Amino acid sequence: MVGEIKIEHVKKTFTNPDGSEVIALNDVNLDVEPGSFISLIGPSGCGKTTLLRAIAGLDLASEGAIYLDGNQVTEPGYERGYAFQQATLFQWLNIKQNIAFGLKARGVYKKEKDEVDRFIKLVGLEGFEKSYPHQLSGGMCQRASLARALVGHPKVLLLDEPLGALDAFTRMKMQDEILNIWKEHKMTMVMVTHDVDEAVYMSDKIVVMSARPAKVEKVIDIDLSRPRLRGQDAFLKYRTEILEILDFAGHVQEAEYFI
Amino acid sequence: MKKHIIRLLPILSIGLAVLLHNEIPNSTLQPQAEKPYFTYFLEILLGLYIICVVVSYVSKAFGEWLITKAPLWAGAVLLLNIINLAFSKYAMLPVLYFPCLDRVFEVFVTDYKLLWECIRSSFRLLAWGWLWGAGLGFITGVGIGFNKKLSYWVSPFTKVIGPIPPTSWSPLVLSLFTTSYHAAIFMIALAVWFPITLMTSSGIQNVQNSYFEAASTLGAKKYYRIVHVGIPAAMPHIFLGVFYATCSSFVTLVTAEMLGCKSGIGWYLNWVKSMMLYSKVYAGLIVLAGICTFVLTLIFKMKDKILVWQKGMIKW
């Protein structure tokens, strides 16, 4: 089993235009077991996305280090797939070309051609191979974006609120689809979300982060069998527990935890 | 029924023009052409249009298209008809500058060899200048767009050189180059180079960073990201640059030909003007309009091919 992430004493500072420094992450430590599904949750602006981007190698940590299977992360790479908040499909490529992009960039497209078709089917986009992104709905674009990140068989899939822009029903459907893909491929999943229900529904572990500078406030194991029921007592208990932690920490902001 | 009438409109319009042209004698003030060339022109148009009508009964798609165009064509012929009445028949404007249409169309018959020579010469000049300018402009633009150091050193240079009207280099360029032909190519290339450089580099610099990030998390290395993300994403901008560049290349072409060249449509216009042969000036302008429209249509066809993924940008 591969896909073990170790985050050791990660600190990330940003410099404001006026020269002052903002500490986005302060001494974050976290171990993610291979093949598990974890969610990062916390008040907005707390640095969840910064942490996710650091794992991806898009922004490097100012101090500390992140390891994937023992190798330090120094740059972006396909073994850490990333699903962005917006689908960011390449507008000039059709759906099939978008999904094949990574394989072509790495020069392995010829060998793994069939994977492209398999993933198009898996995310339910057969018949739309030749369509351009602007012709598809937001949900379909997000599916294509997931397929694009998954087709190279990453060890880790990083999800940055990938369902945030979707309506409630599409969102719940997509949650099940992501879980199905995860069940089949068993890669490590790290998801940033604002949605407590989504986190409890999908994760093995939920990492609750405090407001800036972000630290890991608490790691909660979700000990529920799958598939989960959203109305179940135990489900609601976890939900309340997380909301209380955030309340207790005094950083809950408006009603952002409800859809 | 209505469609049949619309389809007949151009025929009616041409018929009316022929009728008036034959029935009303040309003004005695106007120097006359040897033959009624305007009538010949209208008859050729009629012949071509009748072929179109025949085809429209065979191909349905062509028929639909023809019906959308027929009123416009009928209107164009009507406009010619009015011009003919004003110029040739009643000489409402000074006859030296506004010759009768028979004489304008006569030029295409009497001068066709020279005109053809001029068209070829202009095209050669335009093609070489355009290709050099566009090629170098694209390379400079991509360089500035992706390389910060190059941008630091080269973009001030382009910003100073670029906005100078290319033809204002002519005093210098005409003495530096051995032939006016090469000087003209240089000026056209300069006219094309600037807009393409500017729009390519700004297009690339304005590509959303998230595209590059997405590409890098998919395993694309730097060179691949430039070729397969930066350039395609900047294509709409680049085409805008190509459009501006082409328009400015026409201006430069004609001016350059008027300045030093011994052939080409700009030279022709200048020459016939100095001889006070205004019927030939009109013929030359018609040819020039044809060249420009042809080139721009070609470029927009190319754009539609390359930018299929985009919904209409500039309409032509």
XYZ file of C-alpha atoms in Angstrom:
575
model
C 0.000 0.000 0.000
C 1.419 3.359 -0.986
C 0.309 6.918 -0.397
C 1.495 7.628 3.129
C 1.761 11.343 3.877
C 3.829 12.695 6.741
C 3.559 16.375 7.554
C 6.278 17.482 9.961
C 6.397 20.894 11.651
C 5.110 22.682 8.604
C 5.071 26.448 8.846
C 4.003 28.702 6.012
C 4.259 32.461 5.976
C 3.129 34.874 3.307
C 4.473 38.366 2.844
C 1.897 41.103 2.429
C 2.462 43.821 -0.171
C 3.300 46.222 2.700
C 6.083 43.918 3.895
C 4.347 42.507 6.963
C 4.230 38.753 7.355
C 1.163 36.591 7.790
C 1.536 33.177 9.330
C -0.863 30.897 7.504
C 0.245 27.603 9.030
C 2.092 27.201 12.287
C 3.751 23.940 13.223
C 1.327 21.550 11.575
C 2.004 17.865 12.186
C -0.081 15.149 10.650
C 0.287 11.560 9.528
C -2.079 10.234 6.913
C -2.299 6.484 6.582
C -2.086 5.044 3.104
C -5.457 4.519 1.484
C -7.409 6.499 4.057
C -9.847 9.318 3.453
C -9.254 12.387 5.562
C -10.942 15.761 5.555
C -9.537 19.081 6.632
C -12.183 21.300 8.152
C -11.968 24.656 9.854
C -13.029 28.272 9.695
C -12.546 29.948 6.347
C -9.173 31.498 5.762
C -7.600 29.123 8.280
C -5.060 27.697 5.886
C -6.665 24.405 4.874
C -6.081 25.131 1.214
C -2.552 26.336 1.973
C -1.813 22.975 3.560
C -3.335 21.118 0.638
C -1.307 23.183 -1.835
C 1.819 22.456 0.181
C 1.147 18.718 -0.106
C 0.654 19.174 -3.855
C 3.920 21.097 -4.081
C 2.210 24.153 -5.569
C 3.354 26.277 -2.607
C 6.303 25.029 -0.613
C 6.388 25.119 3.174
C 8.519 27.896 4.684
C 9.720 25.541 7.406
C 9.309 21.843 8.047
C 8.738 19.194 5.437
C 6.117 17.024 3.826
C 6.881 13.458 2.784
C 5.032 11.116 0.488
C 6.151 7.530 1.063
C 9.386 8.851 2.511
C 10.209 11.246 -0.342
C 10.143 14.939 0.418
C 7.724 16.995 -1.663
C 9.590 19.703 -3.562
C 7.466 20.272 -6.664
C 4.102 19.318 -8.137
C 3.850 15.825 -9.525
C 1.218 13.548 -10.974
C 1.436 11.110 -8.058
C -0.324 13.808 -6.036
C -3.433 14.497 -8.107
C -5.287 17.719 -7.382
C -8.944 18.542 -7.944
C -9.443 22.282 -7.844
C -12.395 24.181 -6.491
C -13.167 25.331 -10.008
C -12.888 22.558 -12.574
C -10.082 24.453 -14.420
C -10.558 22.299 -17.479
C -8.456 23.437 -20.407
C -11.022 25.359 -22.466
C -9.239 24.671 -25.760
C -9.312 20.906 -25.369
C -12.364 18.698 -25.573
C -13.309 16.461 -22.660
C -11.353 13.468 -23.862
C -8.239 15.555 -24.593
C -8.560 17.167 -21.175
C -8.650 13.815 -19.439
C -5.750 12.541 -21.538
C -3.653 15.670 -20.874
C -1.539 14.279 -18.031
C -0.837 10.992 -19.804
C 0.235 12.855 -22.945
C 2.398 15.286 -20.971
C 4.212 12.349 -19.400
C 4.504 10.538 -22.716
C 2.582 7.453 -21.606
C -0.640 8.085 -23.519
C -0.084 5.331 -26.086
C 0.381 2.752 -23.386
C -2.574 3.848 -21.282
C -5.092 4.937 -23.899
C -7.741 2.569 -22.561
C -7.561 4.174 -19.146
C -8.923 7.408 -20.621
C -12.023 5.664 -21.928
C -12.422 3.747 -18.697
C -12.399 6.926 -16.607
C -14.749 8.717 -18.979
C -17.188 5.871 -18.348
C -16.492 5.838 -14.639
C -17.499 9.478 -14.211
C -20.447 9.050 -16.578
C -19.319 11.258 -19.425
C -19.670 8.812 -22.329
C -21.013 10.634 -25.354
C -19.418 13.923 -24.274
C -15.845 13.049 -25.293
C -15.891 15.527 -28.153
C -17.641 18.342 -26.266
C -15.786 21.417 -25.118
C -15.895 22.483 -21.461
C -18.071 25.540 -22.136
C -20.761 23.240 -23.498
C -21.061 21.261 -20.257
C -22.729 21.989 -16.910
C -20.709 22.714 -13.771
C -21.246 19.218 -12.394
C -20.100 17.579 -15.608
C -16.996 19.769 -15.710
C -16.185 18.782 -12.147
C -16.531 15.104 -13.078
C -14.212 15.587 -16.035
C -11.773 17.359 -13.749
C -11.857 14.416 -11.320
C -11.302 11.957 -14.150
C -8.383 14.058 -15.357
C -6.760 13.946 -11.918
C -7.454 10.236 -11.494
C -6.493 8.817 -14.859
C -2.772 8.841 -14.045
C -3.411 6.704 -10.950
C -2.073 9.149 -8.354
C -1.064 7.767 -4.987
C -2.851 10.648 -3.338
C -5.828 12.665 -4.508
C -6.054 16.143 -3.047
C -9.542 17.624 -3.201
C -9.883 21.359 -2.671
C -13.619 21.823 -2.067
C -14.225 20.189 -5.412
C -17.969 20.145 -4.846
C -18.251 23.632 -3.392
C -19.600 25.172 -6.581
C -22.303 22.554 -7.141
C -25.946 22.549 -6.098
C -26.961 20.410 -3.121
C -28.331 17.444 -5.075
C -25.511 17.198 -7.564
C -23.185 17.510 -4.639
C -24.587 14.532 -2.737
C -24.526 12.445 -5.896
C -20.918 13.393 -6.556
C -19.972 12.512 -2.968
C -21.135 8.940 -3.603
C -19.311 8.848 -6.919
C -16.065 9.969 -5.317
C -16.485 7.323 -2.617
C -17.049 4.667 -5.276
C -13.894 5.672 -7.096
C -12.001 5.634 -3.825
C -13.367 2.198 -2.940
C -12.215 0.846 -6.259
C -8.760 2.462 -6.344
C -7.911 2.863 -2.657
C -5.656 5.847 -3.074
C -5.156 8.213 -0.171
C -7.701 11.042 -0.227
C -7.224 14.422 1.419
C -10.196 16.742 1.097
C -10.634 20.336 2.157
C -14.234 21.192 2.898
C -16.428 23.746 4.611
C -19.230 21.306 4.951
C -19.353 19.291 8.181
C -21.936 16.866 6.801
C -19.789 16.196 3.785
C -16.771 15.575 5.989
C -18.589 13.156 8.292
C -20.234 11.391 5.367
C -17.034 10.744 3.506
C -14.025 10.596 5.828
C -12.201 8.057 7.939
C -10.679 10.894 9.872
C -11.523 14.552 10.197
C -8.789 17.037 10.984
C -10.285 20.083 12.644
C -8.072 23.119 12.246
C -8.040 26.296 14.284
C -8.173 29.801 12.870
C -5.064 31.607 11.662
C -2.339 30.770 12.295
C -3.754 27.329 11.641
C -2.853 24.419 13.802
C -4.380 21.000 14.081
C -7.018 21.443 16.767
C -8.216 17.860 16.898
C -8.226 14.709 14.820
C -11.497 12.812 15.029
C -11.829 9.202 13.883
C -15.167 8.588 12.280
C -16.049 5.123 13.357
C -19.085 4.479 11.189
C -19.701 1.661 8.761
C -20.074 2.451 5.087
C -22.242 3.303 3.250
C -23.277 5.877 5.791
C -26.709 7.285 6.503
C -26.921 11.009 6.779
C -29.763 10.858 9.342
C -28.235 8.240 11.636
C -27.848 9.166 15.359
C -24.113 8.474 15.421
C -23.679 10.602 12.289
C -25.418 13.540 13.938
C -23.326 13.048 17.080
C -20.106 13.443 15.121
C -21.567 16.433 13.385
C -22.449 18.089 16.695
C -19.047 17.221 18.135
C -17.230 18.971 15.317
C -19.470 22.005 15.457
C -18.852 22.198 19.193
C -15.102 22.096 18.752
C -15.318 24.941 16.320
C -17.738 26.772 18.589
C -15.567 26.129 21.606
C -12.590 27.457 19.783
C -14.705 30.527 19.142
C -14.067 30.717 15.450
C -17.353 29.762 13.857
C -18.178 32.256 11.175
C -21.728 32.834 10.060
C -23.664 29.972 8.610
C -21.033 28.595 6.327
C -21.466 25.054 7.610
C -24.906 24.606 6.154
C -25.580 24.039 2.534
C -43.892 31.915 -52.356
C -42.174 34.694 -50.439
C -38.892 32.829 -50.793
C -39.265 32.725 -54.572
C -39.742 36.475 -54.684
C -36.692 37.034 -52.469
C -34.674 34.801 -54.741
C -35.734 36.884 -57.749
C -34.824 40.234 -56.171
C -31.238 40.395 -57.517
C -32.472 39.513 -61.021
C -35.015 42.343 -60.871
C -32.378 44.731 -59.556
C -29.909 43.801 -62.302
C -32.679 44.038 -64.918
C -33.597 47.515 -63.733
C -29.939 48.621 -63.863
C -29.498 47.286 -67.421
C -32.763 48.881 -68.542
C -31.896 52.314 -67.157
C -28.328 52.098 -68.440
C -29.476 51.277 -71.964
C -32.444 53.629 -72.120
C -30.934 56.773 -70.635
C -28.013 58.123 -72.679
C -24.792 59.011 -70.831
C -24.306 62.689 -70.103
C -22.532 64.509 -72.903
C -20.161 65.980 -70.316
C -18.732 62.522 -69.592
C -15.970 61.142 -71.823
C -17.404 57.925 -73.260
C -16.058 54.409 -73.092
C -15.622 52.449 -76.303
C -18.159 49.844 -75.322
C -20.916 49.650 -72.670
C -18.693 47.809 -70.165
C -21.056 48.421 -67.253
C -23.727 46.489 -69.162
C -21.251 43.666 -69.730
C -20.471 43.621 -66.027
C -24.163 43.467 -65.121
C -24.693 40.678 -67.648
C -21.861 38.649 -66.125
C -23.388 39.197 -62.680
C -26.759 38.064 -64.017
C -25.210 34.936 -65.495
C -23.454 34.074 -62.239
C -26.592 34.687 -60.222
C -28.718 32.513 -62.490
C -26.217 29.691 -61.940
C -26.623 30.262 -58.173
C -30.406 30.058 -58.500
C -30.174 26.814 -60.454
C -27.857 25.314 -57.823
C -30.194 26.484 -55.062
C -32.926 24.211 -56.425
C -30.546 21.251 -56.245
C -28.883 21.912 -52.878
C -31.243 22.909 -50.104
C -28.518 24.283 -47.813
C -27.175 26.494 -50.587
C -30.729 27.670 -51.252
C -31.191 28.722 -47.623
C -27.911 30.610 -47.733
C -28.797 32.252 -51.033
C -32.088 33.560 -49.641
C -30.226 35.219 -46.742
C -27.858 36.906 -49.194
C -30.216 37.774 -52.079
C -31.655 41.043 -50.632
C -28.135 42.275 -49.851
C -26.923 41.585 -53.378
C -30.010 43.200 -54.866
C -29.315 46.242 -52.702
C -25.688 46.382 -53.817
C -26.711 46.378 -57.483
C -29.300 49.067 -56.726
C -26.559 51.195 -55.176
C -24.419 50.751 -58.317
C -27.460 51.701 -60.340
C -27.917 54.927 -58.358
C -24.211 55.738 -58.664
C -24.450 55.132 -62.394
C -27.381 57.525 -62.671
C -25.598 60.193 -60.622
C -22.210 59.906 -62.313
C -22.776 58.716 -65.866
C -26.265 59.799 -66.728
C -26.744 63.179 -65.093
C -23.106 64.117 -64.280
C -24.150 65.541 -60.931
C -20.565 65.618 -59.685
C -17.382 66.937 -61.343
C -16.794 64.553 -64.226
C -13.018 64.537 -63.797
C -13.206 62.863 -60.391
C -16.420 60.942 -60.919
C -16.149 59.131 -64.257
C -18.909 57.092 -65.807
C -19.071 53.459 -64.726
C -18.528 52.174 -68.256
C -15.045 53.643 -68.121
C -14.302 52.237 -64.662
C -15.176 48.729 -65.807
C -13.344 49.333 -69.065
C -10.108 49.521 -67.055
C -10.415 45.862 -66.078
C -10.424 44.988 -69.779
C -7.789 47.377 -71.078
C -5.430 47.291 -68.104
C -5.917 43.735 -66.930
C -2.326 42.703 -67.615
C -0.882 45.569 -65.638
C -3.445 45.143 -62.857
C -2.699 41.438 -62.620
C 1.005 42.235 -62.430
C 0.285 44.724 -59.634
C -1.873 42.261 -57.699
C 0.865 39.640 -57.858
C 3.505 42.099 -56.812
C 1.427 43.382 -53.896
C 0.659 39.872 -52.736
C 4.298 38.897 -52.836
C 5.259 41.922 -50.789
C 2.417 41.420 -48.327
C 3.094 37.711 -47.933
C 6.819 38.089 -47.254
C 6.399 41.034 -44.918
C 3.508 39.417 -43.111
C 5.246 36.061 -42.665
C 8.470 37.607 -41.374
C 6.620 39.993 -39.079
C 4.190 37.398 -37.751
C 6.909 34.792 -37.214
C 9.259 37.138 -35.399
C 6.352 38.761 -33.535
C 5.140 35.402 -32.281
C 8.631 34.382 -31.162
C 9.264 37.716 -29.425
C 5.823 37.612 -27.810
C 6.246 34.086 -26.486
C 9.736 34.985 -25.208
C 8.523 38.080 -23.397
C 5.453 36.263 -22.132
C 7.317 33.427 -20.479
C 10.743 34.754 -19.615
C 10.954 37.489 -16.985
C 14.513 38.468 -17.899
C 13.712 38.733 -21.577
C 10.619 40.713 -20.689
C 12.722 43.118 -18.616
C 15.188 43.796 -21.417
C 13.056 43.478 -24.528
C 9.620 44.861 -23.698
C 10.760 48.485 -23.168
C 12.357 48.235 -26.602
C 9.135 46.965 -28.184
C 7.141 49.619 -26.350
C 9.294 52.396 -27.798
C 9.737 51.006 -31.327
C 6.281 49.492 -31.693
C 3.964 52.507 -31.709
C 6.001 54.429 -34.313
C 4.082 54.211 -37.613
C 6.183 51.784 -39.672
C 6.159 54.000 -42.783
C 7.873 56.789 -40.859
C 11.000 54.633 -41.092
C 10.975 55.043 -44.868
C 13.589 57.836 -45.122
C 16.032 55.671 -43.204
C 14.986 52.314 -44.556
C 14.977 53.373 -48.198
C 18.637 54.348 -47.950
C 19.678 51.337 -45.848
C 18.189 48.662 -48.060
C 19.520 48.165 -51.557
C 16.078 47.906 -53.139
C 12.799 49.576 -52.293
C 11.291 46.092 -52.479
C 13.264 44.929 -49.447
C 12.614 48.213 -47.684
C 8.894 47.692 -48.179
C 9.093 44.134 -46.820
C 10.910 45.465 -43.783
C 8.268 48.095 -43.090
C 5.391 45.655 -43.523
C 7.144 43.160 -41.264
C 7.565 45.886 -38.661
C 3.876 46.794 -38.934
C 2.890 43.179 -38.355
C 5.525 42.426 -35.742
C 4.404 44.932 -33.122
C 0.710 44.062 -32.634
C 1.476 40.347 -32.680
C 4.306 40.685 -30.158
C 2.170 42.823 -27.886
C -0.949 40.670 -28.000
C 0.978 37.396 -27.742
C 2.945 38.463 -24.687
C 0.003 40.085 -22.937
C -2.140 37.079 -23.814
C 0.360 34.731 -22.228
C 0.862 36.909 -19.177
C -2.892 37.008 -18.627
C -3.412 33.251 -18.726
C -4.959 32.183 -15.425
C -2.290 30.726 -13.216
C -4.636 27.893 -12.250
C -4.227 26.417 -15.738
C -0.468 26.127 -15.225
C -1.003 24.737 -11.739
C -3.467 22.152 -12.999
C -1.010 21.157 -15.734
C 1.868 20.822 -13.293
C -0.128 18.605 -10.905
C -0.846 16.411 -13.922
C 2.865 15.952 -14.495
C 3.508 18.508 -17.290
C 7.028 19.949 -17.279
C 7.824 23.569 -18.069
C 8.316 23.262 -21.826
C 5.145 21.222 -22.194
C 3.218 23.805 -20.189
C 4.413 26.595 -22.479
C 3.455 24.811 -25.674
C 0.283 23.066 -24.540
C -1.153 25.471 -21.972
C 0.283 28.977 -22.327
C 0.111 29.328 -26.089
C -3.310 27.749 -26.668
C -4.812 29.700 -23.777
C -3.418 32.913 -25.272
C -4.710 32.091 -28.786
C -7.760 34.396 -28.642
C -5.457 37.291 -27.772
C -2.941 36.259 -30.410
C -5.656 36.260 -33.052
C -6.738 39.722 -32.041
C -3.107 40.723 -32.590
C -3.091 39.006 -35.979
C -6.230 40.928 -36.939
C -4.765 44.314 -35.943
C -1.467 43.392 -37.567
C -3.100 42.483 -40.851
C -5.068 45.711 -40.993
C -1.934 47.723 -40.304
C -0.044 45.689 -42.913
C -2.507 46.914 -45.588
C -1.860 50.524 -44.653
C 1.880 49.984 -44.742
C 1.737 48.021 -47.985
C -0.053 50.758 -49.887
C 2.054 53.556 -48.427
C 5.293 51.698 -49.017
C 4.336 51.004 -52.622
C 3.430 54.641 -53.145
C 6.808 55.701 -51.775
C 9.406 53.767 -53.665
C 8.175 50.689 -55.456
C 7.816 50.359 -59.200
C 4.881 47.985 -59.102
C 2.028 46.935 -56.890
C -1.446 48.257 -56.380
C -0.286 51.223 -54.265
C 2.127 52.254 -56.996
C -0.661 51.851 -59.568
C -3.013 54.101 -57.586
C -0.351 56.750 -57.210
C 0.617 56.596 -60.866
C -2.882 56.819 -62.355
C -3.725 59.635 -59.949
C -0.759 61.639 -61.163
C -2.012 61.063 -64.719
C -5.485 62.258 -63.630
C -7.034 58.968 -64.794
C -9.690 58.727 -62.116
C -11.526 55.847 -63.737
C -8.361 53.827 -63.115
C -8.157 55.055 -59.534
C -11.604 53.559 -58.904
C -10.614 50.321 -60.601
C -7.480 50.195 -58.454
C -9.494 50.805 -55.297
C -11.878 48.012 -56.234
C -8.915 45.666 -56.696
C -7.432 46.778 -53.363
C -10.721 46.185 -51.578
C -10.781 42.735 -53.122
C -7.259 41.938 -51.888
C -7.915 43.148 -48.328
C -11.236 41.333 -48.054
C -9.692 38.169 -49.406
C -6.793 38.228 -46.939
C -8.985 39.034 -43.940
C -11.479 36.348 -44.879
C -8.600 33.887 -45.081
C -7.445 34.913 -41.614
C -10.907 34.612 -40.106
C -11.340 31.188 -41.681
C -8.059 30.188 -40.031
C -9.267 31.626 -36.718
C -12.518 29.654 -36.890
C -10.510 26.483 -37.475
C -8.101 27.058 -34.590
C -10.512 28.580 -32.107
C -13.410 26.154 -32.544
C -13.465 25.784 -28.777
C -14.402 29.422 -28.387
C -17.683 31.090 -29.101
C -17.421 33.977 -31.603
C -14.812 36.566 -30.709
C -14.592 39.169 -33.468
C -17.251 39.032 -36.117
C -16.324 39.611 -39.736
